[in-house]
XYZ file of C-alpha atoms in Angstrom:
475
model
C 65.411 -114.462 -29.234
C 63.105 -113.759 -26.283
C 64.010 -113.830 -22.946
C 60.430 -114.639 -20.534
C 60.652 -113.297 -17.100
C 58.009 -114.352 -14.567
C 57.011 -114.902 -11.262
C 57.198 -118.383 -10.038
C 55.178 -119.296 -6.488
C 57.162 -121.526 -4.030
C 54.568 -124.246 -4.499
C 54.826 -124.264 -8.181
C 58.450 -124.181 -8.701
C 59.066 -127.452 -8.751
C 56.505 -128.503 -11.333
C 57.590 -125.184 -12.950
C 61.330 -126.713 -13.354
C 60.132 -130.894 -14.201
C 58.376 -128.836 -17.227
C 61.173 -127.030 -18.481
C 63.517 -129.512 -18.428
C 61.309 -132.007 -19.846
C 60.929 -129.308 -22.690
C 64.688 -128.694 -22.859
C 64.514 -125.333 -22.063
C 67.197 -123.638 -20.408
C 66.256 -121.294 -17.719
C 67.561 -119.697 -14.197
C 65.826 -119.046 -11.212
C 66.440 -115.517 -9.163
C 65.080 -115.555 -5.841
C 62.184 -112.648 -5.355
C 63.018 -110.279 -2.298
C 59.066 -109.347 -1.995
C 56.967 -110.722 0.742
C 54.933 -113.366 -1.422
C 57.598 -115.785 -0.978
C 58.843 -117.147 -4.687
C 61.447 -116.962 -7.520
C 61.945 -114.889 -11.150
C 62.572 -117.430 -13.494
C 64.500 -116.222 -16.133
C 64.079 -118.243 -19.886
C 65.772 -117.650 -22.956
C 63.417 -118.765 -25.919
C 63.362 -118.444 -29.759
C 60.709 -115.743 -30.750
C 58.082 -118.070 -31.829
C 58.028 -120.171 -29.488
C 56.898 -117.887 -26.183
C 53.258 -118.709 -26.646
C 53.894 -122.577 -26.411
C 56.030 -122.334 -23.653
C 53.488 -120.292 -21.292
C 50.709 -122.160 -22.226
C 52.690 -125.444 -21.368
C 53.757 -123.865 -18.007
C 50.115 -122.802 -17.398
C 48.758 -126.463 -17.949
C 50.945 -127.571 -14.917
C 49.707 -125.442 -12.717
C 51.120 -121.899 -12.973
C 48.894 -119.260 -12.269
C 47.780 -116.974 -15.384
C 47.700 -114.182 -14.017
C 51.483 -114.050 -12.688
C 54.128 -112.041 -12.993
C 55.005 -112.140 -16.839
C 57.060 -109.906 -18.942
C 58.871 -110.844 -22.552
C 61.198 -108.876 -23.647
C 63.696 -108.848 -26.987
C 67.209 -110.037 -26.338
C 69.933 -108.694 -28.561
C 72.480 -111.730 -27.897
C 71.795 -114.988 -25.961
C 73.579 -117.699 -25.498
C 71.680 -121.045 -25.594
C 73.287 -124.530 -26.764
C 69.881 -125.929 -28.107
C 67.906 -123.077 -29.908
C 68.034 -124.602 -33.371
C 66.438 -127.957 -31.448
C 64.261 -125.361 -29.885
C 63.094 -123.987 -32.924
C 62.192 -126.999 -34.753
C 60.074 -128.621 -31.812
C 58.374 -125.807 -30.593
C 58.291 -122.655 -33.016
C 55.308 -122.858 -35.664
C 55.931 -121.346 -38.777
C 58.758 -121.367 -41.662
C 61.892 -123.238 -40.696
C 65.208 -120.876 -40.812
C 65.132 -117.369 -41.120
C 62.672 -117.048 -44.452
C 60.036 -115.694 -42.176
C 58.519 -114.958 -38.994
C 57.360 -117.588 -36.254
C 53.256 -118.149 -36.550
C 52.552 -115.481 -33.001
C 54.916 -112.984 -34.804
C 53.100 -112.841 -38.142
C 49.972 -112.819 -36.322
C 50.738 -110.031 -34.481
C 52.056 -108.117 -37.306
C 48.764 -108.407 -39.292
C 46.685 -107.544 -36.100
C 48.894 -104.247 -35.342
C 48.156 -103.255 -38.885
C 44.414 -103.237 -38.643
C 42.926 -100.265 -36.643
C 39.887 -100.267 -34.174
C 36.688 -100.016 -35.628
C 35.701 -96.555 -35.358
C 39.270 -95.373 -36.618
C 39.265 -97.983 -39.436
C 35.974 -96.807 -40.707
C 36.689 -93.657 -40.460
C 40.000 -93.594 -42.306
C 38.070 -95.952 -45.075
C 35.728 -93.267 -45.608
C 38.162 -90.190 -45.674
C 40.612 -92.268 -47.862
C 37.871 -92.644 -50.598
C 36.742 -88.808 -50.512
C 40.706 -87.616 -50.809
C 40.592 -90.277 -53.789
C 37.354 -88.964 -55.582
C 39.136 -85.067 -55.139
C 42.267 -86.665 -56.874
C 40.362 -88.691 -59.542
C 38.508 -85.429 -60.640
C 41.025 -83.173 -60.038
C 43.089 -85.518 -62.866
C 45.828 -85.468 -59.910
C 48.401 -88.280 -59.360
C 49.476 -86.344 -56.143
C 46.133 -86.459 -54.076
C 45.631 -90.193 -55.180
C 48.972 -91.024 -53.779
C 47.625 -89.403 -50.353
C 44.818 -90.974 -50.341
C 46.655 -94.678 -50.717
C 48.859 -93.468 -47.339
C 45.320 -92.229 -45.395
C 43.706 -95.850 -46.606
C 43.737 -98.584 -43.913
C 42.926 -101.348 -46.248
C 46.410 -103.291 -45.636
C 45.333 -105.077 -42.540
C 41.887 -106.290 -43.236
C 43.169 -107.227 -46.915
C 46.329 -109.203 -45.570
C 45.086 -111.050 -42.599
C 42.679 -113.637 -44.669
C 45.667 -114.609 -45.955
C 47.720 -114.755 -42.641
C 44.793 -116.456 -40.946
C 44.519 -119.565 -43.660
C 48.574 -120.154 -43.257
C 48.648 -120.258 -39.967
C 44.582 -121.732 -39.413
C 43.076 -119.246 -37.459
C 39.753 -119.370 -38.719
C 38.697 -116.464 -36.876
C 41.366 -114.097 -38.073
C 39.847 -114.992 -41.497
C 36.210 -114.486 -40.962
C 37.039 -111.422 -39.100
C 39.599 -110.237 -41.982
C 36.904 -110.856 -44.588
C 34.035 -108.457 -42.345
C 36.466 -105.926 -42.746
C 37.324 -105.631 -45.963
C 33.367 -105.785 -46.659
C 32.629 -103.212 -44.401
C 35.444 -101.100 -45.468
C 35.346 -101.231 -48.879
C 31.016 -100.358 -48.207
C 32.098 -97.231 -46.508
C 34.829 -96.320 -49.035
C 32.419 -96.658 -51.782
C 29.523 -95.031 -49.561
C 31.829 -92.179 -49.020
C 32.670 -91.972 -52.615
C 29.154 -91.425 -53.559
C 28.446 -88.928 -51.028
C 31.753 -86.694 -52.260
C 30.323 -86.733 -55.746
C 27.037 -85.677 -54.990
C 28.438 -82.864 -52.775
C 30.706 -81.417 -55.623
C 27.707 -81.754 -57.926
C 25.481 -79.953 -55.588
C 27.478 -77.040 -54.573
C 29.167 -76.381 -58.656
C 32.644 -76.856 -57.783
C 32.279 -79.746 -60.483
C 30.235 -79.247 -63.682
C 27.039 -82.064 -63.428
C 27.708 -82.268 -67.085
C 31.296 -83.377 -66.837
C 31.876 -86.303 -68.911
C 33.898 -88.258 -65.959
C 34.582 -91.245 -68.109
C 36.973 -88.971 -70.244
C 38.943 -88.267 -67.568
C 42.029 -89.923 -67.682
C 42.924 -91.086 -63.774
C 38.979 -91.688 -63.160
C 39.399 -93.936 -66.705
C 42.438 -95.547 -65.812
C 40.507 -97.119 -62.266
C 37.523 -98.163 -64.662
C 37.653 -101.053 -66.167
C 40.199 -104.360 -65.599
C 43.295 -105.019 -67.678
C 46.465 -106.710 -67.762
C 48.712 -103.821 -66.123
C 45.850 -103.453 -63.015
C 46.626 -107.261 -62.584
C 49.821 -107.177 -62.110
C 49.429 -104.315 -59.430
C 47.182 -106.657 -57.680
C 49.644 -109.481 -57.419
C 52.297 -107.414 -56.824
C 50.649 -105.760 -53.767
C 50.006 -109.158 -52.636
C 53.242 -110.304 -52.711
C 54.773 -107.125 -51.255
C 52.343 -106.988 -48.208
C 52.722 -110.535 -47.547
C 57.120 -110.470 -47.907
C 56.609 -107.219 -45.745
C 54.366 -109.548 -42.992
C 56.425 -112.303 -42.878
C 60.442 -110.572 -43.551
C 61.457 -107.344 -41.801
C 60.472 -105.063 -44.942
C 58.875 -101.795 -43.975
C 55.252 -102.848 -43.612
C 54.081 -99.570 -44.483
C 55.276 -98.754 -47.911
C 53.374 -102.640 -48.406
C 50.024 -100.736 -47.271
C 50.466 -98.148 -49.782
C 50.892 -100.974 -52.447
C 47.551 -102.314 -51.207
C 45.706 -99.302 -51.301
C 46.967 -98.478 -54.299
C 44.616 -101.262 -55.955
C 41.976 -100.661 -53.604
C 41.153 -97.056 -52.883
C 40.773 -95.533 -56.436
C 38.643 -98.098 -57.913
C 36.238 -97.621 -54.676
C 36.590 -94.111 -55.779
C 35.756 -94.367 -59.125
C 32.922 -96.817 -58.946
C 31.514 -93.662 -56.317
C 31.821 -91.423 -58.900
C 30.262 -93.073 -61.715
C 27.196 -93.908 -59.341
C 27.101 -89.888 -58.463
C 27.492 -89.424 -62.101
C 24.626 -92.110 -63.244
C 27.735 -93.755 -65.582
C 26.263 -97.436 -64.955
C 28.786 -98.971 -67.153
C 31.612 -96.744 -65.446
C 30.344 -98.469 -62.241
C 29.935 -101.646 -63.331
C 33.868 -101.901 -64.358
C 35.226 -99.963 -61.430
C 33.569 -102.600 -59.188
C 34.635 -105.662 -61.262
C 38.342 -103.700 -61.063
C 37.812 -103.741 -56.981
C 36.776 -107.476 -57.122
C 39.519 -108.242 -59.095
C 42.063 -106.821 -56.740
C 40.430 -107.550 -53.578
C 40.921 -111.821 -55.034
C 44.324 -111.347 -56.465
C 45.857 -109.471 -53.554
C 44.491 -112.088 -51.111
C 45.514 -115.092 -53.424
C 48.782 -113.467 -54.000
C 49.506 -112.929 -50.351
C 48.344 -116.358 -49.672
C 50.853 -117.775 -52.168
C 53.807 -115.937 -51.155
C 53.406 -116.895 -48.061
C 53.186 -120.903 -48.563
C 56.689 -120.750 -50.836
C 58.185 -119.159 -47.664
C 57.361 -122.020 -46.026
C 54.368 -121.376 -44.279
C 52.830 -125.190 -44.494
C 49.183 -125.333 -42.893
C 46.769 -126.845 -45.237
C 43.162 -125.023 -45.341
C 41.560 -128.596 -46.360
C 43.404 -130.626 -43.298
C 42.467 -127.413 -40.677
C 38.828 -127.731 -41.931
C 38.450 -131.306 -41.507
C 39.896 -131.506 -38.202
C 38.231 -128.732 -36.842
C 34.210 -129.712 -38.185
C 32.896 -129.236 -35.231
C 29.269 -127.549 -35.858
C 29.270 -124.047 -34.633
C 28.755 -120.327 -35.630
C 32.157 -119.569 -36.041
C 32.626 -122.396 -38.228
C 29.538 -121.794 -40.537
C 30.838 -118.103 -40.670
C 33.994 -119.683 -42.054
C 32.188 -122.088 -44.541
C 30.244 -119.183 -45.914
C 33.225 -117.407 -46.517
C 34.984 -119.623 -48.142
C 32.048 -120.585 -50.582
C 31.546 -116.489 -50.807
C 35.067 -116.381 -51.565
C 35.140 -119.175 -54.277
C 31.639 -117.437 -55.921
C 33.940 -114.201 -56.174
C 36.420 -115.298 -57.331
C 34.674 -117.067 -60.175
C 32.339 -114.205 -61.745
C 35.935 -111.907 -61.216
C 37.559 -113.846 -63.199
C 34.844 -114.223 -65.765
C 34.423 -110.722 -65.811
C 38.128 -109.808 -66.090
C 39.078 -112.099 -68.501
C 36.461 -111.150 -71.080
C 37.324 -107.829 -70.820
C 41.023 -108.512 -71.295
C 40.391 -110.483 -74.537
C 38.164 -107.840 -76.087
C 40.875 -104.779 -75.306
C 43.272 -106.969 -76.852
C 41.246 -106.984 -80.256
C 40.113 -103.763 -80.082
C 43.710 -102.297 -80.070
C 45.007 -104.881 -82.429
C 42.119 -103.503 -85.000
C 43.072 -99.732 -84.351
C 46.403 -100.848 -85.129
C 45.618 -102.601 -88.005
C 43.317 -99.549 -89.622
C 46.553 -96.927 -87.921
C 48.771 -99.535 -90.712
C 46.787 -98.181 -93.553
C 49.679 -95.731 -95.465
C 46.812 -93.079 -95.651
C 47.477 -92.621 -92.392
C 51.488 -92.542 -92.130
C 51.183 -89.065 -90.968
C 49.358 -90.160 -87.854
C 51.039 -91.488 -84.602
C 49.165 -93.436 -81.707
C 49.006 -91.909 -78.346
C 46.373 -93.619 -76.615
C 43.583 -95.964 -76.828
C 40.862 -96.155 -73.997
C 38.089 -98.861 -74.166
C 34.825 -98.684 -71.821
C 34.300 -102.145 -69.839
C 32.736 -104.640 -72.207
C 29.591 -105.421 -69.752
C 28.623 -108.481 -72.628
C 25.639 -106.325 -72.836
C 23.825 -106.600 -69.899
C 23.006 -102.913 -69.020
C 21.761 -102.940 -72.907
C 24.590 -100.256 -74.427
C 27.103 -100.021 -77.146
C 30.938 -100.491 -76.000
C 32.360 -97.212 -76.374
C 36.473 -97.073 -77.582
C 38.291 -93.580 -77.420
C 41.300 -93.381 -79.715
C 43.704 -90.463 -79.479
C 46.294 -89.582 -82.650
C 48.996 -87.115 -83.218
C 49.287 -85.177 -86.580
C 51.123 -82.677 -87.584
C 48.941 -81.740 -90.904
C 45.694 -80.280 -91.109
C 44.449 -83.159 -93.097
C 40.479 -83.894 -91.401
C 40.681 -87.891 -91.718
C 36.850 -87.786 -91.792
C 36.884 -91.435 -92.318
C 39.064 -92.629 -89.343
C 36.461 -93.083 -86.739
C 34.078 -95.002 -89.364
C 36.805 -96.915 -90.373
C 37.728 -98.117 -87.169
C 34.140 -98.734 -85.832
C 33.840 -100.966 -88.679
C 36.789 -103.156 -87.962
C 36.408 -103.095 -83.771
C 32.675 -104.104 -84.494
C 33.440 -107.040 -86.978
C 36.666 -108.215 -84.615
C 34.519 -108.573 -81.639
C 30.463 -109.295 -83.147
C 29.933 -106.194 -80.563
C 28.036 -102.765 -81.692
C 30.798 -100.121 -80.478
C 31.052 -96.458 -80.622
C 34.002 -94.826 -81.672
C 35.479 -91.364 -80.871
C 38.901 -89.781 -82.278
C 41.052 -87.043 -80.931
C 43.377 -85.166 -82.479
C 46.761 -83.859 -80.962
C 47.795 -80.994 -83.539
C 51.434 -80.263 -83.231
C 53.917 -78.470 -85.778
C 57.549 -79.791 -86.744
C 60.266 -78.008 -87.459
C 62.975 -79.974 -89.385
C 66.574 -79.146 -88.525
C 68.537 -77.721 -91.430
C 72.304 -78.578 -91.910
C 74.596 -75.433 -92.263
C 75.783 -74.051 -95.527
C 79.145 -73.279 -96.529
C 78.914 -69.441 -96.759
C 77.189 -69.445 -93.217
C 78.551 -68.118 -90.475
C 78.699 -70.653 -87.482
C 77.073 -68.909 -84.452
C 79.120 -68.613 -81.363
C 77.863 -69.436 -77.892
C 78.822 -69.005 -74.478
C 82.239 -67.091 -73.773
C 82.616 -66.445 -77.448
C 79.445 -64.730 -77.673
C 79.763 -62.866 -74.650
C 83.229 -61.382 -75.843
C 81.379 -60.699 -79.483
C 78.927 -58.676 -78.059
C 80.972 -56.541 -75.781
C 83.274 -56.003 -78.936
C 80.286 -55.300 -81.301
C 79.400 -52.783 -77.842
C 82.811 -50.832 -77.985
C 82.524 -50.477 -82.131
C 79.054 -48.743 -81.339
C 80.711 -46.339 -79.140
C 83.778 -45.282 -80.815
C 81.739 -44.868 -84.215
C 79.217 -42.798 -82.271
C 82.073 -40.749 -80.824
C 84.154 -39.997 -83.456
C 82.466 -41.230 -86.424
C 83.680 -44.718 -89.049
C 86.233 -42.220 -90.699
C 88.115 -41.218 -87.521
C 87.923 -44.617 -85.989
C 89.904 -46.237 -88.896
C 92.449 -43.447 -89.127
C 92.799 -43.922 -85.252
C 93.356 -48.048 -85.867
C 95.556 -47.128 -88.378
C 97.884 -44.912 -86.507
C 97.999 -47.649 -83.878
């Protein structure tokens, strides 16, 4: 609940009180002890429903400008709020989520201003690239806590539920201009740890494993995308910590923007060409995942219906047209893009598998298998597949890359290079105890074994083995 408090003019309060009565609203008037002559009228309201109050206490007459301060009430007692909440609050019914002006409110007070925004884009993405090179979990997880991306991400979303078209037009600016000077930023870390040495210019970066884990789409980076959707949209809408739901959101946002910097400071085309098809991807699925968990709380407005009765010509709503047809183009070559690459990881680990099957290879176990982004060959190069064994022989397997190449290549009609590294490790098998050995002792037992073993030394070194066992013996 809210209670309003404002400041009612003589002349208005009567049309003041016709309105809220009319409305159903309970209220009390307190007479003012100031000189302008007038009363504090004192109304109890459900949260969502302050805005539509005011503004319908405005059209009769009420000044603006007045008086006005809302404030949160910890217990009220009103005989009509559930009647109150169904005529006048906009959003979910119950308590699956907050009121339309709450939710609004939430997704504004995430967003930064501009300069601070940009700047925390930009300084996110540098932190990243350190992390990605550094092969440091750590500074990538700072990075997603600098990153301001959970605003300008969430209100699109928040704007087509409740149909403000310009929360969406202005959500969508942001995220372009943000994720522009993440990636700009990116780029200018790489060439600055190129220039100065503290990285090698040689340094393969796609072998890198966090810089090749943000390169290219699959099914695992999906389901982070959806499920920092749904957490940022739960944590807009419920009373969930909103910020831990920004770090989800960054989390698919900030090292792919990092990585696609790197592999343009690099000159790894196909490195950027899948980080950025990664970014897309999770840019559309976070929004459409927001956007859906916010409809099956309840959240009802219809983006068709608000277009159609809002066609009125204008900037704003050619802005929003060109989003949404943006938007739609998106998410269209994303999913294209994605989804090709999905199918050919698939059968490039079900081939390694297959070949891995062969029993000349029993001795060898599978750690990892990393595939480049499958670009369908537009930037003219072969896919490249990484494939990284255990043995525990020194047996060369000069045929396993070959081998492999052959079946990827044939599975997928694609020319593919093929690289294989070996983790050498030795094994020692445990060995059951024989009969005529003597069970070691540990703990207590060996701590009293050792001091006896101590005083044996000592009394042989004193008196010699002879005079020791005469001495025993006499005892």
């Amino acid at each position: 609940m809210k209670l309003i408090q404002l400041f009612v003019p003589t002349e208005d309060r009567t049309a003041v009180r016709d309105e809220l009565a009319e409305m159903d609203v309970e209220f009390v008037f307190a007479d003012e002890d100031t000189h302008r002559g007038g009363s504090i009228a004192q109304i109890p309201v459900p949260a969502g429903a302050v805005d539509t109050v005011l503004a319908r206490l405005y059209d009769v007459g009420l000044d603006e400008d007045t008086y006005t301060v809302v404030t949160d009430v910890d217990r009220a007692t009103v005989p009509n709020v559930d009647e109150l909440t169904e005529k006048y609050v906009d959003g979910p019914k119950g308590d699956r989520g907050a009121s339309h002006p709450e939710i609004r409110e939430r997704a504004a007070d995430l967003t930064p201003d501009t300069a601070t925004y940009i700047a925390f884009a930009a300084l996110s993405a540098i932190v990243a690239v350190g992390g990605l090179l550094l092969d440091s979990a750590i500074v990538i997880v700072g990075a997603m806590v600098i990153a301001p991306f959970a605003g300008s991400t969430l209100s699109a979303s928040v704007g087509l539920v409740i149909s403000d078209r310009e929360m969406v037009v202005d959500s969508v600016s942001s995220q372009v201009v943000g994720l522009v000077i993440a990636y700009v930023g990116a780029v200018a870390m790489g060439v600055f740890l190129q220039q100065t040495g503290f990285v090698p210019s040689t340094l393969s970066v796609s072998l890198v494993s966090q810089v090749a884990a943000f390169a290219t789409p699959n099914s695992l980076t999906l389901a982070i995308a959806i499920a920092a959707g749904l957490a940022g949209a739960l944590a807009l809408a419920t009373d969930l910590p909103v910020s831990i739901a920004g770090v989800a959101v960054a989390a698919a946002i900030v090292p792919a923007a990092a990585a696609a910097g790197i592999g343009t400071a690099w000159g790894e085309p196909l490195l950027v060409l899948g980080a950025i098809v990664l970014l897309l991807m999770n840019i559309v699925f976070i929004n459409l995942a927001a956007y859906l968990a916010l409809v099956s709380l309840g959240y009802r407005s219809s983006v068709i219906r608000s277009v159609r009765e809002n066609a009125a010509v204008s900037v704003r709503s050619g802005a929003y047209a060109v989003v949404i047809v943006a938007f739609a183009v998106v998410i269209a070559l994303t999913s294209v893009g994605t989804y090709q690459h999905v199918v050919y990881e698939q059968e490039v680990n079900q081939e390694v598998e297959e070949v891995l099957a062969d029993p000349a290879y029993s001795s060898l176990e599978l750690v990892s298998v990393k595939t480049g982004y499958n670009d369908m060959n537009l930037l003219g190069r072969d896919e490249s597949v990484t494939v990284t064994v255990s043995r525990s022989s020194d047996a060369q397997y000069e045929l396993l890359d070959e081998n492999v190449q052959s079946n990827v290549s044939r599975a997928t009609d694609r020319p593919v290079t093929v690289q294989v590294r070996f983790l050498d490790f030795q094994r020692a098998q445990a060995q059951s105890q024989g009969a005529d050995e003597t069970p070691q002792v540990d703990g207590l037992g060996a701590r009293i074994a050792n001091w006896a073993d101590a005083v044996w030394e000592r009394l042989t070194g004193a008196v010699g083995t002879a005079g020791v066992s005469q001495c025993v013996g006499v005892c």
